[in-house]
Amino acid sequence: MTCQYVGRFAPSPSGPLHIGSLLTALTSYLDAHAHYGKWLVRIEDIDPPREQPGATTQILNTLAAHGLHADGEIRYQSNRIAEFQTMINQLLDTSHAYRCDCTRAMIKQNGGLYTGRCKTRSQVHSPCAIRFINPGTIGQFNDHFQGLVTLKQSYPLAHEDMIIQRKDGLIAYNLAVVADDIDQGVTHIIRGMDLLPTTLSQMNLWQHFSDTLPIYGHTPVLVTVPGQKLSKQNHARAVDPTQAIANLRYCFTVLGLDVPISNDDTTIADMLHHATVQWRQGITFKTHEIIVTETI
Ligand code: GLU
């Protein structure tokens, strides 16, 4: 079978995987395997102040302990800074981006949404960020799991000229994620619902560089209470790699997959295989959030 599908899991090493991020890794893995595709892993290590020492190794070890092996070499975004910078400079040189010295406080005062104040200013002060001029030509898309997503659906960020280089000089996530997905030939982006608000902006940037847009599928996120994503900030625990079977079973349950209960003969590979076969039969999500009721 030809292998046209390329998916990926792209964690930022700001901490070890918690059960919510393991779930995201697993859904992207299952979708890729259900399509007989490739599944890549990319470490998005371009924000040193938010990085936690040892997190990359922990993430990779945890993925391996759960049988989630990448097809191909792990990519590290920190090796790609020069390429990202070239793209940013080209956007500036061709007037598809501009410098912006607005502060967070100023934007907040204006209602929290950046409305393009610096786009026509001839002089901005240092330090300044760089924003991509969002042409807004893509105003809707069909999400693989969520159905039609439109600008009207209260995603104000989708209208913004998003930051592609930060005031501190660091490359912004929104530029790097699009640049690498294009460069790696990614065709399917399966990730958590928390990233849905920036998807339309990312698609508009993507279209600037390539006409072949990917398919996006946003999966439910685990929350402690409605609206509160499980995260390092709310003390989500690191996944214990020695409990891989229990962790996978938990994830399968929240995804509504009926994977045989493990016994001594069940291997992780068997569990992933069963889950992949079920995923291939079609999966729907009824909610955007899944409330975590038991601690894992
Ligand atoms: N690196 C991002 C994160 O850890 C995810 C990027 C993506 O999946 O698009 O939140």
Tab-separated table of C-alpha atoms and ligand atoms in Angstrom:
chain	number	residue	atom	x	y	z
A	1	MET	CA	0.000	0.000	0.000
A	2	THR	CA	1.335	3.460	-0.800
A	3	CYS	CA	2.105	5.539	2.219
A	4	GLN	CA	0.866	9.059	1.614
A	5	TYR	CA	-0.303	9.859	5.091
A	6	VAL	CA	2.254	11.637	7.293
A	7	GLY	CA	1.214	12.478	10.844
A	8	ARG	CA	3.143	13.703	13.829
A	9	PHE	CA	3.285	14.384	17.542
A	10	ALA	CA	5.081	17.641	18.328
A	11	PRO	CA	5.536	18.198	22.068
A	12	SER	CA	7.235	21.220	23.594
A	13	PRO	CA	9.673	20.066	26.278
A	14	SER	CA	8.235	22.308	28.987
A	15	GLY	CA	7.759	19.276	31.216
A	16	PRO	CA	7.293	15.514	31.135
A	17	LEU	CA	4.213	14.010	29.475
A	18	HIS	CA	1.084	13.993	31.631
A	19	ILE	CA	-1.869	11.770	30.842
A	20	GLY	CA	-3.453	14.476	28.638
A	21	SER	CA	-0.371	14.810	26.448
A	22	LEU	CA	0.018	11.027	26.303
A	23	LEU	CA	-3.561	10.894	25.028
A	24	THR	CA	-2.681	13.398	22.272
A	25	ALA	CA	0.379	11.361	21.317
A	26	LEU	CA	-1.720	8.214	21.220
A	27	THR	CA	-4.520	9.679	19.087
A	28	SER	CA	-2.080	10.988	16.483
A	29	TYR	CA	-0.300	7.607	16.482
A	30	LEU	CA	-3.547	5.642	16.097
A	31	ASP	CA	-4.820	7.866	13.315
A	32	ALA	CA	-1.539	7.522	11.392
A	33	HIS	CA	-1.450	3.745	11.815
A	34	ALA	CA	-5.148	3.399	10.982
A	35	HIS	CA	-4.317	5.101	7.669
A	36	TYR	CA	-1.225	2.918	7.138
A	37	GLY	CA	0.734	6.134	7.387
A	38	LYS	CA	3.923	7.413	8.912
A	39	TRP	CA	4.001	8.867	12.429
A	40	LEU	CA	6.748	11.390	13.184
A	41	VAL	CA	7.898	12.872	16.490
A	42	ARG	CA	9.212	16.421	16.630
A	43	ILE	CA	10.525	18.136	19.738
A	44	GLU	CA	9.509	21.803	19.641
A	45	ASP	CA	12.420	23.092	21.702
A	46	ILE	CA	12.553	26.727	20.611
A	47	ASP	CA	11.548	28.348	23.888
A	48	PRO	CA	14.482	27.805	26.291
A	49	PRO	CA	12.958	29.881	29.136
A	50	ARG	CA	9.987	27.497	29.257
A	51	GLU	CA	12.033	24.358	28.820
A	52	GLN	CA	12.534	21.979	31.708
A	53	PRO	CA	15.922	20.275	31.923
A	54	GLY	CA	15.590	16.591	31.138
A	55	ALA	CA	12.058	16.923	29.754
A	56	THR	CA	12.990	15.893	26.207
A	57	THR	CA	14.576	12.648	27.402
A	58	GLN	CA	11.630	11.986	29.693
A	59	ILE	CA	9.140	12.548	26.868
A	60	LEU	CA	11.002	10.255	24.472
A	61	ASN	CA	11.427	7.527	27.110
A	62	THR	CA	7.750	7.723	28.024
A	63	LEU	CA	6.674	7.424	24.393
A	64	ALA	CA	8.956	4.410	23.939
A	65	ALA	CA	7.640	2.754	27.135
A	66	HIS	CA	4.125	3.018	25.684
A	67	GLY	CA	5.152	1.452	22.372
A	68	LEU	CA	4.827	4.765	20.523
A	69	HIS	CA	7.833	4.532	18.228
A	70	ALA	CA	8.383	7.157	15.567
A	71	ASP	CA	8.832	6.294	11.922
A	72	GLY	CA	12.063	8.065	11.194
A	73	GLU	CA	14.430	10.278	13.100
A	74	ILE	CA	13.274	12.602	15.840
A	75	ARG	CA	13.421	16.205	14.675
A	76	TYR	CA	14.548	18.980	17.027
A	77	GLN	CA	13.327	22.445	16.129
A	78	SER	CA	16.331	24.002	17.841
A	79	ASN	CA	18.386	22.769	14.855
A	80	ARG	CA	16.226	24.741	12.454
A	81	ILE	CA	16.512	28.297	13.761
A	82	ALA	CA	18.452	29.536	10.711
A	83	GLU	CA	15.768	28.237	8.316
A	84	PHE	CA	13.000	29.792	10.406
A	85	GLN	CA	14.847	33.106	10.463
A	86	THR	CA	15.245	33.042	6.682
A	87	MET	CA	11.491	32.564	6.294
A	88	ILE	CA	10.762	35.447	8.662
A	89	ASN	CA	13.198	37.723	6.841
A	90	GLN	CA	11.589	36.829	3.523
A	91	LEU	CA	8.145	37.641	4.879
A	92	LEU	CA	9.459	41.014	6.067
A	93	ASP	CA	11.266	41.751	2.801
A	94	THR	CA	8.150	41.007	0.773
A	95	SER	CA	5.876	43.058	3.072
A	96	HIS	CA	3.973	40.044	4.321
A	97	ALA	CA	5.062	40.797	7.874
A	98	TYR	CA	5.733	43.873	9.983
A	99	ARG	CA	7.386	44.941	13.200
A	100	CYS	CA	5.222	45.611	16.240
A	101	ASP	CA	6.203	47.207	19.538
A	102	CYS	CA	2.794	47.034	21.220
A	103	THR	CA	2.871	45.768	24.766
A	104	ARG	CA	0.587	43.126	26.211
A	105	ALA	CA	-0.939	45.822	28.439
A	106	MET	CA	-1.815	47.964	25.401
A	107	ILE	CA	-3.477	45.037	23.644
A	108	LYS	CA	-5.379	44.147	26.798
A	109	GLN	CA	-6.594	47.732	27.087
A	110	ASN	CA	-7.963	47.423	23.554
A	111	GLY	CA	-10.069	44.408	24.462
A	112	GLY	CA	-7.386	41.729	24.284
A	113	LEU	CA	-7.305	41.341	20.533
A	114	TYR	CA	-4.540	42.789	18.407
A	115	THR	CA	-6.102	44.901	15.665
A	116	GLY	CA	-3.079	45.705	13.508
A	117	ARG	CA	-1.995	48.997	15.059
A	118	CYS	CA	1.600	48.724	13.801
A	119	LYS	CA	0.813	47.563	10.288
A	120	THR	CA	0.934	51.070	8.866
A	121	ARG	CA	3.301	52.731	11.333
A	122	SER	CA	6.531	53.791	9.677
A	123	GLN	CA	8.597	53.648	12.830
A	124	VAL	CA	8.382	51.223	15.694
A	125	HIS	CA	10.667	51.060	18.675
A	126	SER	CA	12.916	48.229	19.784
A	127	PRO	CA	12.369	45.694	21.152
A	128	CYS	CA	9.695	44.668	18.722
A	129	ALA	CA	7.930	41.503	17.690
A	130	ILE	CA	7.256	40.511	14.080
A	131	ARG	CA	3.737	39.772	12.927
A	132	PHE	CA	2.556	37.951	9.819
A	133	ILE	CA	-0.126	39.843	7.894
A	134	ASN	CA	-2.979	37.375	8.072
A	135	PRO	CA	-4.736	37.617	4.708
A	136	GLY	CA	-7.726	35.775	6.172
A	137	THR	CA	-8.373	34.054	2.849
A	138	ILE	CA	-9.063	30.803	4.631
A	139	GLY	CA	-12.068	31.476	6.819
A	140	GLN	CA	-13.239	27.950	7.495
A	141	PHE	CA	-12.190	24.343	7.307
A	142	ASN	CA	-13.553	20.897	7.831
A	143	ASP	CA	-12.073	19.404	10.956
A	144	HIS	CA	-11.702	15.640	10.774
A	145	PHE	CA	-13.392	15.216	14.160
A	146	GLN	CA	-15.162	18.495	14.912
A	147	GLY	CA	-16.788	19.119	11.524
A	148	LEU	CA	-17.014	22.580	10.005
A	149	VAL	CA	-15.016	25.216	11.875
A	150	THR	CA	-15.690	28.814	10.849
A	151	LEU	CA	-14.430	32.220	11.877
A	152	LYS	CA	-17.853	32.946	13.317
A	153	GLN	CA	-17.352	30.298	15.959
A	154	SER	CA	-15.810	32.687	18.439
A	155	TYR	CA	-12.182	32.137	17.543
A	156	PRO	CA	-11.065	35.765	17.655
A	157	LEU	CA	-7.403	34.749	17.457
A	158	ALA	CA	-8.043	33.514	13.920
A	159	HIS	CA	-8.349	37.138	12.742
A	160	GLU	CA	-5.102	38.316	14.270
A	161	ASP	CA	-1.850	39.111	12.549
A	162	MET	CA	-0.055	36.508	14.594
A	163	ILE	CA	3.392	36.888	16.071
A	164	ILE	CA	6.037	34.907	14.200
A	165	GLN	CA	9.042	36.258	16.078
A	166	ARG	CA	8.852	37.372	19.667
A	167	LYS	CA	10.178	40.589	21.167
A	168	ASP	CA	12.935	38.606	22.886
A	169	GLY	CA	14.061	37.401	19.443
A	170	LEU	CA	12.827	33.838	19.892
A	171	ILE	CA	11.051	32.213	16.954
A	172	ALA	CA	7.338	31.947	17.723
A	173	TYR	CA	5.610	28.568	17.907
A	174	ASN	CA	3.095	29.525	15.190
A	175	LEU	CA	5.821	30.060	12.580
A	176	ALA	CA	7.941	27.059	13.527
A	177	VAL	CA	5.057	24.603	13.668
A	178	VAL	CA	3.827	25.531	10.187
A	179	ALA	CA	7.347	25.659	8.709
A	180	ASP	CA	8.274	22.216	9.999
A	181	ASP	CA	4.971	20.575	9.145
A	182	ILE	CA	5.415	21.766	5.553
A	183	ASP	CA	9.088	20.790	5.481
A	184	GLN	CA	8.366	17.296	6.830
A	185	GLY	CA	5.533	16.691	4.371
A	186	VAL	CA	2.936	16.367	7.122
A	187	THR	CA	-0.506	15.643	5.676
A	188	HIS	CA	-2.567	15.128	8.848
A	189	ILE	CA	-2.372	17.156	12.050
A	190	ILE	CA	-4.146	15.357	14.874
A	191	ARG	CA	-3.811	17.344	18.098
A	192	GLY	CA	-5.720	18.608	21.117
A	193	MET	CA	-8.737	20.925	20.974
A	194	ASP	CA	-6.755	23.550	22.889
A	195	LEU	CA	-4.951	24.388	19.631
A	196	LEU	CA	-8.107	24.898	17.586
A	197	PRO	CA	-8.268	28.704	18.151
A	198	THR	CA	-5.007	29.295	16.264
A	199	THR	CA	-5.626	26.805	13.458
A	200	LEU	CA	-7.155	29.220	10.946
A	201	SER	CA	-4.240	31.660	11.380
A	202	GLN	CA	-1.788	28.803	10.954
A	203	MET	CA	-3.613	27.692	7.809
A	204	ASN	CA	-3.367	31.195	6.360
A	205	LEU	CA	0.373	31.193	7.013
A	206	TRP	CA	0.653	27.681	5.580
A	207	GLN	CA	-1.073	28.788	2.378
A	208	HIS	CA	1.494	31.541	1.954
A	209	PHE	CA	4.196	28.877	1.586
A	210	SER	CA	2.313	25.900	0.145
A	211	ASP	CA	-0.993	25.228	-1.588
A	212	THR	CA	-1.243	21.695	-0.256
A	213	LEU	CA	-3.002	22.201	3.037
A	214	PRO	CA	-3.055	19.460	5.665
A	215	ILE	CA	-6.106	17.831	7.191
A	216	TYR	CA	-6.642	18.912	10.779
A	217	GLY	CA	-8.344	16.836	13.432
A	218	HIS	CA	-8.756	18.205	16.941
A	219	THR	CA	-9.323	15.697	19.695
A	220	PRO	CA	-10.896	16.302	23.119
A	221	VAL	CA	-8.615	17.454	25.903
A	222	LEU	CA	-8.581	16.136	29.441
A	223	VAL	CA	-9.722	18.697	32.001
A	224	THR	CA	-9.884	18.773	35.766
A	225	VAL	CA	-12.984	20.997	35.765
A	226	PRO	CA	-14.751	22.333	32.642
A	227	GLY	CA	-12.490	24.749	30.792
A	228	GLN	CA	-9.377	23.798	32.741
A	229	LYS	CA	-7.018	21.751	30.650
A	230	LEU	CA	-4.842	19.297	32.487
A	231	SER	CA	-1.424	20.907	32.437
A	232	LYS	CA	1.756	21.420	34.330
A	233	GLN	CA	0.277	24.655	35.693
A	234	ASN	CA	-2.505	22.776	37.442
A	235	HIS	CA	-0.122	20.138	38.726
A	236	ALA	CA	-0.851	17.316	36.328
A	237	ARG	CA	1.387	14.458	37.318
A	238	ALA	CA	4.054	13.034	35.027
A	239	VAL	CA	2.987	9.773	33.416
A	240	ASP	CA	4.682	6.808	35.078
A	241	PRO	CA	6.380	4.845	32.267
A	242	THR	CA	6.443	1.687	34.383
A	243	GLN	CA	2.617	1.671	34.320
A	244	ALA	CA	2.315	1.752	30.534
A	245	ILE	CA	-0.415	-0.900	30.257
A	246	ALA	CA	-2.600	0.826	32.862
A	247	ASN	CA	-1.993	4.218	31.263
A	248	LEU	CA	-2.919	2.950	27.804
A	249	ARG	CA	-6.004	1.215	29.165
A	250	TYR	CA	-7.067	4.493	30.766
A	251	CYS	CA	-6.591	6.349	27.463
A	252	PHE	CA	-8.526	3.720	25.507
A	253	THR	CA	-11.394	4.007	27.977
A	254	VAL	CA	-11.644	7.783	27.674
A	255	LEU	CA	-11.529	7.416	23.878
A	256	GLY	CA	-14.358	4.885	24.033
A	257	LEU	CA	-12.221	2.117	22.509
A	258	ASP	CA	-12.906	-1.414	23.567
A	259	VAL	CA	-9.457	-2.943	23.888
A	260	PRO	CA	-9.167	-6.356	25.562
A	261	ILE	CA	-8.259	-6.190	29.235
A	262	SER	CA	-4.605	-6.879	29.708
A	263	ASN	CA	-3.418	-10.165	31.092
A	264	ASP	CA	0.009	-11.673	31.240
A	265	ASP	CA	-0.083	-12.461	27.547
A	266	THR	CA	-1.168	-9.022	26.426
A	267	THR	CA	1.629	-6.901	25.131
A	268	ILE	CA	1.602	-3.218	24.474
A	269	ALA	CA	1.987	-3.936	20.777
A	270	ASP	CA	-1.191	-6.103	20.891
A	271	MET	CA	-3.122	-3.336	22.640
A	272	LEU	CA	-2.015	-0.736	20.117
A	273	HIS	CA	-2.886	-3.086	17.279
A	274	HIS	CA	-6.427	-3.684	18.622
A	275	ALA	CA	-6.907	0.032	19.143
A	276	THR	CA	-5.685	0.810	15.623
A	277	VAL	CA	-8.120	-1.671	14.079
A	278	GLN	CA	-10.985	-0.097	16.023
A	279	TRP	CA	-9.885	3.408	15.151
A	280	ARG	CA	-9.899	2.396	11.488
A	281	GLN	CA	-13.594	1.545	11.756
A	282	GLY	CA	-14.290	5.184	12.522
A	283	ILE	CA	-14.255	7.251	15.662
A	284	THR	CA	-16.394	10.181	16.740
A	285	PHE	CA	-16.086	12.414	19.743
A	286	LYS	CA	-19.172	13.804	21.392
A	287	THR	CA	-17.415	16.343	23.594
A	288	HIS	CA	-14.544	18.797	23.422
A	289	GLU	CA	-13.437	18.010	26.925
A	290	ILE	CA	-13.220	14.877	29.013
A	291	ILE	CA	-13.281	15.431	32.751
A	292	VAL	CA	-10.642	13.390	34.525
A	293	THR	CA	-12.374	11.685	37.398
A	294	GLU	CA	-9.691	9.300	38.578
A	295	THR	CA	-6.101	10.076	39.267
A	296	ILE	CA	-3.574	8.371	37.113
B	1	GLU	N1	4.293	22.032	20.583
B	1	GLU	C1	2.890	22.255	20.817
B	1	GLU	C2	2.551	21.903	22.254
B	1	GLU	O1	3.268	21.146	22.885
B	1	GLU	C3	1.986	21.446	19.926
B	1	GLU	C4	2.115	21.743	18.484
B	1	GLU	C5	1.048	21.134	17.583
B	1	GLU	O2	0.646	19.987	17.812
B	1	GLU	O3	0.639	21.788	16.655
B	1	GLU	O4	1.538	22.390	22.739
